[in-house]
């Protein structure tokens, strides 16, 4: 027994501590640890330890833990952590009061997991004032130990904690799919909270008397953010009903934000899931507004396969509709909608959403238990589509006010306003059934105006078979066009050389440079939206004297690197590394760039033969754009002749078939090929 052990606030002073032991095949078993002043069993830079069948009670700070995130092949099995309390004094780590990694969120986790290259079987976290299981990963892309042990995380339990399972703040996004089997979560204030996480699934889980919150669940390379498979959600357990005299626990279902960023922040996916005993009038799946995005930004919808409801007679327990502009959820099996209905979609009950449904013979009925918000439409197939016109020097102006979609087969049309918020300025965001559509753009005066180019982007493929695709849209663009539309549009081929449109792909890291009008503005990512990676090169005057070339002026062209919406890349003077890099519409001095040509790309990760390599130097202050495999930014200002390592090297890839960029950095625009008109779509 370890009693009253540990010194609060001093690192390394814990009841049991393996410190920098390397490979140490040791056993820690059948110990009682109680009334500690700081922590329980800590494994620090040590591998191969088995921590089995121990009990910790009334302890302070993180209890059972791997400390730095490099520990591997340790086994935590059949341990109980009960009554875990917050640490009273700071030790500089995340269970400290006012720790900078989680300001204002003083936490203490019964199981603090920094690396899933370890095994967790049969552990119980009960009664923590903060968290039961906290995945605070050092490497957010680290994989699970599935290669050596397919049961690496199995049969663990979290109950009566504030939060049962948490991936805050950086999240967990393993590069290989991970499985957490047999997890039980009940009677927590909040059963699960996923933050910027995905590519893993819970199988054979039981979730009772507490909720599941999706907060920025990540999509990335997986088909959904977090998957629930062969699992049970219990709205009100028999035990909870007896203890609470029939009152319902707070949030006993899934709670997910509807307005995520589609294609990147995936929704939950449910496969063979049973919702049972939802008898409180609450919905099993509820939606909330994520304040980081705008209300009209409907993201990826929920994916549900073979979802069942048992011991639940009220339709009010089924998924609700969010009262927002583009809300929709597919009911592929006919189980999420009102009783007696077949496969279809839950949608926001507005003329906008039903514009091309009712004339097409669809049956849409208001959902009576959802007030005026929801409608259920049988036998339809819907998909989220973003449409954005381009072609004016100032795309923030009011040249494009709205768009009119005409459904050729039905002979009907509907007018949609383009977005005016900061997040999707100038984008038409629509949810549409299958059909052939023509797009006309309208200005503030009600006149039809021609775009120089149009981006049409479709998002998650629905499970129903007859869905709209990019090829179903046509539009007329002006000539010349910097990005002519592919067939079946009615674009004319350009008659003069347009501004080059490129994508920048890092030469040694699998990331694209992308720009947004929200959040961080510009970043490097493995899988951004394709429309966000397109960069129009606007030639501009180079400075006469620069820090970059203090004695010799730049003789080759300088450019503004303009992302969608006219947002231009900048690197501010007086800043360095990750500071002062972003996008704006001003196009002032920090936005002028020189693309320094590199003759040989070397052994880059992208083998595209049409690419050339460049260093991106700011023409005024010399800051050079880099990505080092973990962090994106720009070097300190000054002479950049030494900034030639691989982290500064970018491949410039042309977005249009047949357009050569080989001499771009030297200011020589190559001739276009005759098949120019075959490109220009984004999907």
XYZ file of C-alpha atoms in Angstrom:
683
model
C 0.000 0.000 0.000
C 1.153 3.517 -0.912
C -0.495 6.148 1.292
C 0.017 9.942 1.402
C 2.840 9.659 -1.137
C 3.954 12.232 -3.697
C 4.902 15.898 -3.492
C 2.478 18.212 -5.240
C 4.025 20.494 -7.824
C 7.406 18.725 -8.052
C 7.932 16.619 -11.176
C 9.131 13.079 -10.537
C 7.744 12.859 -6.995
C 5.002 10.217 -7.398
C 4.054 6.965 -5.611
C 5.437 4.770 -8.446
C 7.639 6.249 -11.175
C 9.668 4.576 -13.930
C 12.082 7.312 -15.019
C 14.145 7.042 -18.238
C 14.538 3.282 -17.844
C 14.498 2.365 -21.524
C 13.496 -1.260 -22.048
C 12.359 -2.513 -18.627
C 10.150 -5.644 -18.630
C 8.843 -5.058 -15.100
C 5.569 -5.830 -13.295
C 3.592 -3.452 -11.076
C 0.690 -5.434 -9.644
C -1.763 -5.702 -6.732
C -0.896 -2.364 -5.161
C -3.246 0.019 -3.359
C -2.440 3.703 -3.881
C -4.546 6.138 -1.885
C -4.666 9.672 -0.544
C -1.732 10.721 -2.711
C -0.520 14.280 -3.026
C 0.511 13.872 -6.668
C -0.349 11.159 -9.215
C -0.222 7.343 -9.054
C 1.828 5.245 -11.544
C 3.872 7.137 -14.116
C 5.843 5.607 -16.990
C 8.421 8.105 -18.303
C 10.521 7.224 -21.377
C 10.301 3.558 -20.394
C 9.108 0.566 -22.427
C 7.834 -2.902 -21.592
C 6.294 -2.355 -18.148
C 3.090 -4.176 -17.150
C 0.813 -2.309 -14.734
C -1.878 -4.810 -13.736
C -4.578 -5.187 -11.094
C -3.858 -2.040 -9.069
C -6.297 0.217 -7.203
C -5.903 3.980 -6.819
C -8.310 5.954 -4.638
C -8.574 9.606 -3.657
C -5.565 10.782 -5.641
C -4.547 14.174 -7.043
C -3.436 14.937 -10.591
C -3.116 12.452 -13.463
C -3.159 8.919 -12.089
C -2.055 6.086 -14.429
C -0.052 7.590 -17.297
C 2.580 7.555 -19.986
C 4.306 10.894 -19.580
C 6.060 12.168 -22.693
C 4.478 10.258 -25.583
C 7.504 8.186 -26.602
C 6.759 5.226 -24.297
C 5.906 1.950 -26.096
C 4.830 -1.634 -25.407
C 3.635 -0.923 -21.883
C 0.504 -2.722 -20.688
C -2.146 -1.154 -18.411
C -4.659 -3.864 -17.480
C -7.400 -4.324 -14.891
C -6.565 -1.180 -12.941
C -9.112 0.904 -11.023
C -8.750 4.664 -10.542
C -11.464 6.097 -8.293
C -11.927 9.656 -7.047
C -9.266 11.444 -9.077
C -9.003 15.087 -8.013
C -7.350 18.142 -9.489
C -3.756 18.884 -8.547
C -3.495 21.779 -6.055
C -0.048 22.981 -7.218
C 1.510 23.449 -10.633
C 4.087 20.973 -11.911
C 4.253 22.471 -15.413
C 2.168 19.753 -17.104
C -1.473 19.580 -18.131
C -2.859 18.619 -14.717
C -1.494 21.897 -13.347
C -3.620 24.902 -12.435
C -3.466 27.537 -15.209
C -1.278 25.446 -17.482
C -0.713 27.278 -20.815
C -1.735 24.198 -22.827
C -5.221 24.379 -21.317
C -5.734 27.824 -19.754
C -8.790 27.935 -17.561
C -9.243 24.159 -17.948
C -7.586 22.669 -14.905
C -7.753 18.917 -15.551
C -6.835 15.639 -13.917
C -7.243 12.354 -15.774
C -7.495 8.900 -14.250
C -5.743 7.514 -17.351
C -3.538 10.073 -19.123
C -2.589 8.614 -22.499
C 0.131 10.329 -24.553
C 0.773 7.484 -27.000
C -1.461 4.664 -28.266
C 1.564 2.441 -28.872
C 0.663 0.869 -25.536
C -2.037 -1.571 -24.421
C -5.075 -0.675 -22.292
C -7.351 -3.576 -21.285
C -10.025 -3.829 -18.606
C -9.276 -0.563 -16.805
C -11.928 1.418 -14.911
C -12.023 5.171 -14.328
C -14.675 6.095 -11.767
C -15.552 9.371 -10.119
C -12.911 11.653 -11.556
C -13.557 15.330 -10.982
C -12.234 15.906 -14.498
C -11.582 13.091 -16.993
C -11.614 9.306 -17.074
C -9.505 8.631 -20.193
C -7.678 11.566 -21.803
C -5.862 11.068 -25.096
C -3.544 14.084 -25.020
C -1.261 12.885 -27.781
C 2.293 14.064 -28.315
C 2.057 12.908 -31.955
C -1.532 13.381 -33.083
C -0.935 11.144 -36.127
C 0.556 8.224 -34.185
C -0.985 4.848 -34.921
C -2.433 2.327 -32.528
C -0.489 -0.783 -31.567
C -2.656 -2.869 -33.897
C 0.229 -4.497 -35.758
C 1.546 -6.276 -32.656
C -1.667 -6.510 -30.643
C -5.088 -6.192 -32.288
C -6.670 -5.853 -28.820
C -4.623 -2.840 -27.818
C -7.582 -0.914 -26.371
C -10.339 -3.190 -25.085
C -13.002 -3.490 -22.377
C -12.225 -0.239 -20.578
C -14.883 1.561 -18.506
C -15.518 5.200 -17.608
C -18.357 6.095 -15.246
C -19.385 8.874 -12.894
C -16.667 11.236 -14.164
C -17.056 14.769 -15.408
C -15.893 13.563 -18.846
C -15.501 9.895 -19.655
C -13.319 10.002 -22.793
C -11.597 13.086 -24.206
C -9.316 13.913 -27.153
C -8.900 17.624 -26.367
C -7.002 19.746 -27.380
C -4.869 18.693 -30.328
C -6.943 15.575 -30.944
C -5.968 12.203 -32.374
C -5.789 11.544 -36.115
C -3.947 8.236 -36.621
C -2.607 7.633 -40.105
C -3.953 4.065 -39.953
C -7.519 3.266 -38.797
C -7.677 2.418 -35.105
C -10.201 0.361 -33.110
C -11.346 0.831 -29.512
C -13.361 -2.226 -28.559
C -15.852 -2.859 -25.782
C -15.691 0.594 -24.175
C -18.421 1.312 -21.615
C -19.342 4.870 -20.675
C -22.159 5.660 -18.269
C -23.325 8.290 -15.824
C -20.609 10.773 -16.795
C -21.576 14.422 -17.088
C -20.272 14.114 -20.649
C -19.515 10.639 -21.916
C -17.274 11.480 -24.864
C -15.861 14.640 -26.355
C -13.967 14.442 -29.633
C -11.953 17.456 -30.707
C -10.356 17.560 -34.160
C -10.116 13.768 -34.171
C -10.965 10.929 -36.489
C -10.009 7.788 -38.390
C -10.865 5.513 -35.475
C -13.950 3.598 -34.431
C -15.616 2.251 -31.311
C -16.894 -1.311 -31.608
C -19.190 -3.153 -29.169
C -19.501 -0.015 -27.060
C -22.196 0.664 -24.470
C -23.125 4.309 -23.865
C -25.734 4.911 -21.157
C -27.089 7.904 -19.262
C -24.560 10.269 -20.801
C -23.933 11.906 -24.119
C -21.406 11.957 -26.951
C -20.217 15.311 -28.243
C -18.573 15.841 -31.600
C -16.589 19.070 -31.619
C -14.579 19.542 -34.792
C -14.350 15.819 -35.587
C -11.761 15.431 -38.310
C -12.276 13.700 -41.631
C -8.938 13.634 -43.434
C -8.232 10.336 -45.163
C -11.117 8.426 -43.575
C -14.671 8.202 -44.847
C -15.987 9.594 -41.564
C -14.638 11.237 -38.467
C -15.498 8.755 -35.714
C -17.416 5.522 -36.331
C -19.662 3.644 -33.911
C -20.125 0.002 -34.859
C -22.105 -2.834 -33.235
C -22.836 -0.560 -30.278
C -25.734 0.345 -27.961
C -26.885 3.790 -26.796
C -29.190 3.698 -23.772
C -31.189 6.835 -23.136
C -32.317 5.938 -19.620
C -30.985 2.816 -17.917
C -33.044 0.959 -15.320
C -30.550 1.921 -12.640
C -30.683 5.601 -13.585
C -34.472 5.517 -13.672
C -34.638 4.095 -10.145
C -32.059 6.492 -8.769
C -33.566 9.590 -10.397
C -37.237 8.642 -9.919
C -37.821 8.706 -13.654
C -36.148 11.992 -14.549
C -33.823 11.904 -17.523
C -30.067 12.473 -17.473
C -28.674 15.451 -19.288
C -27.620 14.765 -22.875
C -28.034 11.007 -23.195
C -27.479 10.785 -26.954
C -25.214 12.056 -29.693
C -24.696 15.803 -29.938
C -22.939 17.000 -33.060
C -22.353 20.345 -34.738
C -24.110 20.603 -38.084
C -22.051 23.475 -39.505
C -18.633 21.852 -39.832
C -16.282 22.348 -42.777
C -17.408 19.762 -45.367
C -14.851 17.350 -46.728
C -12.452 17.934 -43.834
C -14.311 17.664 -40.561
C -16.310 14.485 -40.992
C -19.431 13.553 -39.099
C -20.103 10.524 -36.978
C -20.817 7.282 -38.799
C -23.165 4.736 -37.229
C -23.142 1.062 -38.281
C -25.309 -1.572 -36.570
C -26.175 0.774 -33.723
C -29.184 0.343 -31.426
C -30.802 3.285 -29.611
C -32.887 1.945 -26.753
C -35.062 3.275 -23.927
C -35.188 6.880 -25.132
C -38.393 7.626 -23.307
C -37.768 11.170 -22.151
C -38.884 13.082 -25.207
C -35.283 13.869 -26.070
C -33.774 13.198 -29.462
C -31.164 10.472 -29.745
C -29.188 12.689 -32.144
C -29.200 16.440 -31.620
C -27.416 19.254 -33.442
C -25.728 22.379 -32.184
C -24.175 25.473 -33.739
C -20.376 25.606 -33.736
C -19.506 29.268 -33.255
C -16.263 28.874 -35.226
C -18.243 28.638 -38.462
C -21.208 30.435 -39.961
C -24.767 29.133 -39.540
C -25.357 28.466 -43.257
C -22.288 26.270 -43.563
C -23.814 22.786 -43.583
C -21.045 20.232 -43.451
C -20.871 16.515 -44.025
C -24.111 14.816 -42.961
C -24.409 11.922 -40.542
C -23.791 8.466 -42.062
C -26.105 5.759 -40.692
C -26.306 2.080 -41.650
C -28.641 -0.397 -39.978
C -29.601 1.876 -37.088
C -32.389 0.495 -34.890
C -34.696 1.844 -32.185
C -35.966 -0.481 -29.452
C -38.054 0.053 -26.302
C -38.670 3.474 -27.746
C -42.154 4.175 -28.994
C -41.961 7.919 -29.573
C -40.774 9.374 -32.861
C -39.496 12.316 -30.829
C -36.460 10.218 -29.918
C -35.354 10.101 -33.560
C -32.897 12.612 -35.060
C -34.070 16.179 -35.205
C -33.514 18.686 -38.003
C -31.376 21.728 -37.334
C -33.195 24.967 -38.116
C -30.535 26.175 -40.544
C -30.517 26.948 -44.232
C -28.987 23.825 -45.799
C -29.574 21.110 -43.226
C -30.002 17.551 -44.527
C -29.401 13.999 -43.267
C -29.742 10.810 -45.282
C -31.968 8.006 -43.973
C -30.762 5.186 -46.197
C -32.505 2.383 -44.291
C -35.727 4.228 -43.506
C -35.186 4.080 -39.732
C -34.235 7.668 -38.811
C -37.378 9.295 -40.173
C -40.988 9.119 -38.956
C -42.521 5.715 -38.372
C -43.946 4.174 -41.541
C -41.672 6.034 -43.935
C -39.129 4.466 -46.253
C -35.643 5.658 -47.226
C -35.263 9.380 -47.763
C -33.860 12.548 -46.236
C -34.519 14.723 -43.200
C -34.226 18.332 -44.397
C -34.956 21.872 -43.309
C -38.569 22.477 -44.307
C -38.142 25.458 -46.674
C -38.908 26.261 -50.309
C -35.178 26.589 -50.905
C -34.521 22.988 -49.895
C -37.573 21.669 -51.780
C -37.173 23.806 -54.934
C -36.387 20.862 -57.217
C -37.968 18.100 -55.122
C -41.706 18.677 -55.247
C -41.927 19.271 -59.033
C -39.989 16.008 -59.443
C -42.693 13.965 -57.745
C -40.984 13.692 -54.349
C -43.105 13.338 -51.249
C -42.007 15.787 -48.553
C -44.006 16.040 -45.354
C -43.451 18.224 -42.333
C -42.238 16.274 -39.315
C -44.920 17.016 -36.699
C -42.700 16.594 -33.649
C -40.128 19.103 -34.931
C -42.291 22.199 -35.215
C -41.706 24.170 -38.402
C -38.076 23.147 -38.909
C -38.042 19.611 -40.239
C -39.481 17.769 -43.204
C -38.994 14.201 -44.357
C -38.691 13.523 -48.084
C -39.017 9.936 -49.272
C -37.227 8.393 -52.234
C -34.900 11.297 -53.001
C -31.119 11.511 -53.178
C -29.425 14.773 -52.139
C -25.890 16.113 -52.145
C -24.141 19.250 -50.914
C -22.706 21.425 -53.711
C -20.621 24.636 -53.571
C -20.602 26.901 -56.641
C -18.277 29.905 -56.890
C -17.815 32.336 -59.799
C -14.474 34.061 -60.435
C -13.120 36.596 -62.816
C -12.947 40.146 -61.454
C -9.914 41.842 -59.984
C -11.866 42.615 -56.827
C -14.009 39.593 -56.026
C -15.091 41.222 -52.772
C -17.165 43.673 -54.813
C -20.841 43.101 -55.557
C -20.382 41.864 -59.123
C -21.882 38.471 -58.214
C -24.919 38.834 -55.983
C -26.913 35.670 -56.631
C -27.202 32.713 -58.947
C -30.158 31.220 -60.778
C -30.208 27.451 -61.182
C -32.386 26.099 -63.975
C -33.319 22.413 -63.908
C -33.423 21.351 -67.560
C -35.633 18.272 -67.121
C -38.212 20.046 -64.947
C -38.083 23.403 -66.710
C -38.044 25.194 -63.347
C -35.551 27.544 -61.730
C -34.704 28.956 -58.312
C -32.611 31.941 -57.213
C -29.983 31.465 -54.483
C -28.116 34.315 -52.798
C -24.338 33.960 -52.725
C -22.742 33.985 -49.289
C -21.668 37.343 -47.862
C -20.031 36.185 -44.631
C -16.312 35.952 -44.008
C -16.138 32.179 -44.338
C -17.539 31.500 -47.803
C -17.759 34.892 -49.468
C -19.186 34.650 -52.967
C -20.059 30.939 -52.768
C -23.457 29.500 -53.628
C -24.111 26.688 -51.141
C -26.946 24.386 -52.203
C -28.320 20.909 -51.528
C -29.657 19.370 -54.730
C -31.220 16.203 -56.148
C -30.081 14.580 -59.379
C -30.695 16.654 -62.499
C -29.065 18.699 -65.238
C -28.587 22.314 -64.162
C -27.563 25.543 -65.863
C -26.078 28.351 -63.759
C -26.607 32.079 -64.393
C -25.002 34.694 -62.153
C -26.764 37.960 -61.310
C -25.317 41.285 -60.109
C -26.787 43.790 -57.625
C -28.794 45.434 -60.408
C -30.458 42.205 -61.449
C -28.393 41.813 -64.622
C -26.920 38.493 -65.722
C -23.106 38.715 -65.622
C -20.545 36.302 -67.037
C -17.787 34.836 -64.904
C -14.297 34.192 -66.209
C -14.367 30.816 -64.464
C -16.558 28.787 -62.142
C -15.683 26.302 -59.404
C -18.202 23.539 -58.762
C -17.350 21.327 -55.807
C -19.417 18.371 -54.622
C -19.010 16.796 -51.206
C -19.593 13.471 -49.506
C -21.027 10.860 -51.858
C -24.419 9.758 -50.526
C -25.296 6.098 -50.119
C -28.296 6.412 -52.418
C -27.321 5.825 -56.029
C -28.894 8.595 -58.121
C -26.980 11.693 -56.987
C -25.820 14.896 -58.628
C -22.226 15.184 -59.920
C -20.017 18.001 -61.217
C -20.801 16.939 -64.788
C -24.475 17.832 -64.263
C -23.744 21.607 -64.303
C -23.296 23.987 -67.216
C -22.651 27.715 -67.304
C -21.503 30.433 -69.658
C -18.195 32.177 -69.006
C -16.624 35.228 -70.539
C -13.750 35.072 -73.007
C -10.865 35.080 -72.291
C -11.008 32.830 -69.257
C -8.151 32.028 -66.915
C -9.784 28.737 -66.058
C -12.188 27.689 -68.836
C -14.910 25.273 -67.894
C -14.838 21.721 -69.140
C -17.668 20.166 -71.071
C -20.626 20.304 -70.943
C -20.272 24.011 -70.154
C -20.546 26.669 -72.855
C -17.218 28.355 -72.150
C -15.200 29.855 -74.988
C -11.516 29.013 -75.361
C -9.300 31.938 -74.322
C -7.914 34.237 -76.981
C -5.061 35.705 -74.924
C -2.657 34.373 -72.344
C -4.436 34.374 -68.952
C -2.970 34.779 -65.493
C -1.320 31.499 -64.430
C -3.223 29.393 -61.884
C -1.081 26.976 -59.889
C -1.059 24.750 -56.850
C 1.920 24.612 -54.489
C 2.850 21.165 -53.195
C 5.730 20.768 -50.777
C 8.641 18.979 -52.404
C 9.440 16.604 -49.523
C 6.260 16.593 -47.412
C 2.838 15.393 -48.500
C 1.080 18.733 -47.951
C -0.550 21.415 -50.094
C -0.498 25.148 -49.483
C -4.065 26.372 -49.117
C -5.812 29.644 -48.309
C -9.053 30.370 -46.479
C -10.998 33.429 -45.459
C -11.498 32.136 -41.931
C -9.548 30.558 -39.101
C -5.808 30.530 -39.714
C -6.088 32.020 -43.210
C -3.283 30.075 -44.879
C -1.757 26.757 -43.896
C -0.256 23.540 -45.235
C -2.379 20.400 -45.059
C -2.501 16.802 -46.295
C -6.047 17.066 -47.631
C -7.476 20.569 -48.022
C -10.396 21.293 -50.320
C -9.191 21.388 -53.916
C -10.688 24.848 -54.499
C -8.633 26.224 -51.594
C -5.336 25.179 -53.192
C -5.763 27.168 -56.419
C -3.491 30.212 -56.582
C -3.756 32.871 -59.286
C -0.422 34.561 -59.968
C -1.000 38.290 -60.506
C 2.131 39.915 -61.864
C 3.073 43.118 -60.065
C 5.992 45.521 -59.775
C 9.048 44.389 -57.843
C 10.601 46.720 -55.258
C 13.630 48.708 -56.376
C 15.601 47.992 -53.215
C 14.882 45.160 -50.828
C 16.273 43.468 -47.762
C 16.229 40.291 -49.804
C 18.595 41.765 -52.446
C 20.280 44.751 -50.804
C 22.585 45.460 -53.766
C 20.804 44.041 -56.823
C 17.149 44.680 -57.679
C 14.971 41.706 -58.593
C 14.889 41.502 -62.389
C 12.409 38.644 -62.798
C 8.676 39.174 -62.201
C 7.078 39.505 -58.798
C 3.608 38.217 -58.050
C 0.646 38.527 -55.752
C -0.389 34.980 -54.794
C -4.192 35.231 -54.822
C -6.352 32.465 -53.353
C -10.085 32.008 -53.907
C -11.969 35.223 -53.176
C -8.991 37.475 -53.896
C -7.246 36.723 -50.592
C -3.504 37.246 -51.031
C -0.634 35.598 -49.207
C 1.503 37.872 -47.030
C 4.491 37.623 -44.682
C 4.845 40.667 -42.432
C 8.146 42.412 -41.824
C 9.563 42.293 -38.312
C 8.131 38.800 -37.738
C 9.656 35.349 -37.994
C 8.789 31.683 -38.318
C 5.097 31.061 -37.535
C 4.264 34.713 -36.798
C 2.850 37.232 -39.256
C 1.889 34.867 -42.100
C -1.655 34.866 -43.478
C -3.995 36.116 -46.205
C -5.755 39.431 -46.781
C -7.392 41.288 -49.628
C -5.155 44.355 -49.468
C -2.289 43.230 -51.707
C 0.164 45.654 -50.026
C 3.933 45.286 -49.751
C 4.110 42.130 -47.571
C 2.001 40.375 -50.238
C 4.542 40.711 -53.070
C 6.497 37.517 -53.754
C 9.391 36.433 -55.928
C 9.365 32.810 -57.152
C 13.008 31.830 -57.246
C 13.477 29.058 -59.793
C 15.243 25.800 -58.860
C 16.725 23.768 -61.689
C 16.447 20.379 -60.000
C 13.599 19.307 -57.693
C 15.637 16.358 -56.471
C 13.856 13.373 -54.955
C 10.530 14.984 -54.129
C 7.418 13.131 -52.939
C 5.411 14.171 -55.992
C 6.527 12.676 -59.296
C 4.273 14.841 -61.485
C 6.300 15.561 -64.585
C 4.585 18.904 -65.237
C 5.882 20.446 -62.009
C 8.800 22.763 -61.373
C 10.344 23.748 -58.066
C 10.639 27.195 -56.520
C 11.592 28.997 -53.344
C 8.898 31.503 -52.320
C 10.704 34.673 -51.209
C 8.915 37.787 -50.035
C 10.150 40.506 -52.367
C 10.212 43.224 -49.676
C 11.602 41.520 -46.597
C 13.077 38.260 -47.880
C 11.016 35.962 -45.651
C 10.907 32.480 -47.232
C 7.910 30.168 -46.978
C 8.651 26.776 -45.387
C 7.127 23.563 -44.044
C 9.361 21.375 -41.877
C 7.089 18.345 -41.523
C 5.315 19.725 -38.493
C 5.107 23.523 -38.640
C 4.269 25.979 -41.430
C 5.547 29.559 -41.583
C 8.149 31.940 -43.037
C 11.774 32.482 -42.077
C 13.074 35.675 -40.472
C 13.604 38.570 -42.847
C 16.912 39.328 -44.525
C 19.204 37.880 -47.174
C 17.867 34.421 -47.994
C 20.822 32.941 -49.856
C 21.197 30.344 -47.105
C 17.497 29.408 -47.032
C 17.878 26.576 -49.510
C 17.218 23.448 -47.461
C 14.454 21.042 -48.433
C 11.879 22.572 -46.081
C 11.810 25.739 -48.258
C 11.292 23.915 -51.573
C 7.844 23.878 -53.205
C 6.590 22.260 -56.404
C 4.461 24.518 -58.584
C 1.797 22.388 -60.261
C -0.353 23.808 -63.036
C -4.088 23.299 -62.562
C -4.756 23.379 -66.308
C -3.935 20.692 -68.815
C -1.146 21.600 -71.183
C 0.053 24.838 -69.588
C 3.777 24.809 -68.862
C 5.194 26.535 -65.787
C 8.811 25.580 -66.348
C 9.931 29.162 -66.971
C 7.441 30.890 -64.679
C 10.040 32.113 -62.198
C 11.983 33.619 -65.102
C 8.942 35.546 -66.278
C 8.373 33.571 -69.494
C 4.790 32.425 -70.044
C 4.688 29.362 -72.263
C 2.159 28.827 -75.019
C -1.027 26.928 -74.221
C -1.837 23.653 -75.874
C -4.877 23.155 -78.047
C -6.667 20.993 -75.491
C -6.761 23.796 -72.892
C -10.521 23.615 -72.539
C -10.491 20.151 -71.025
C -9.547 21.312 -67.543
C -10.791 23.718 -64.954
C -13.121 21.694 -62.755
C -12.721 21.014 -59.083
C -14.235 18.015 -57.334
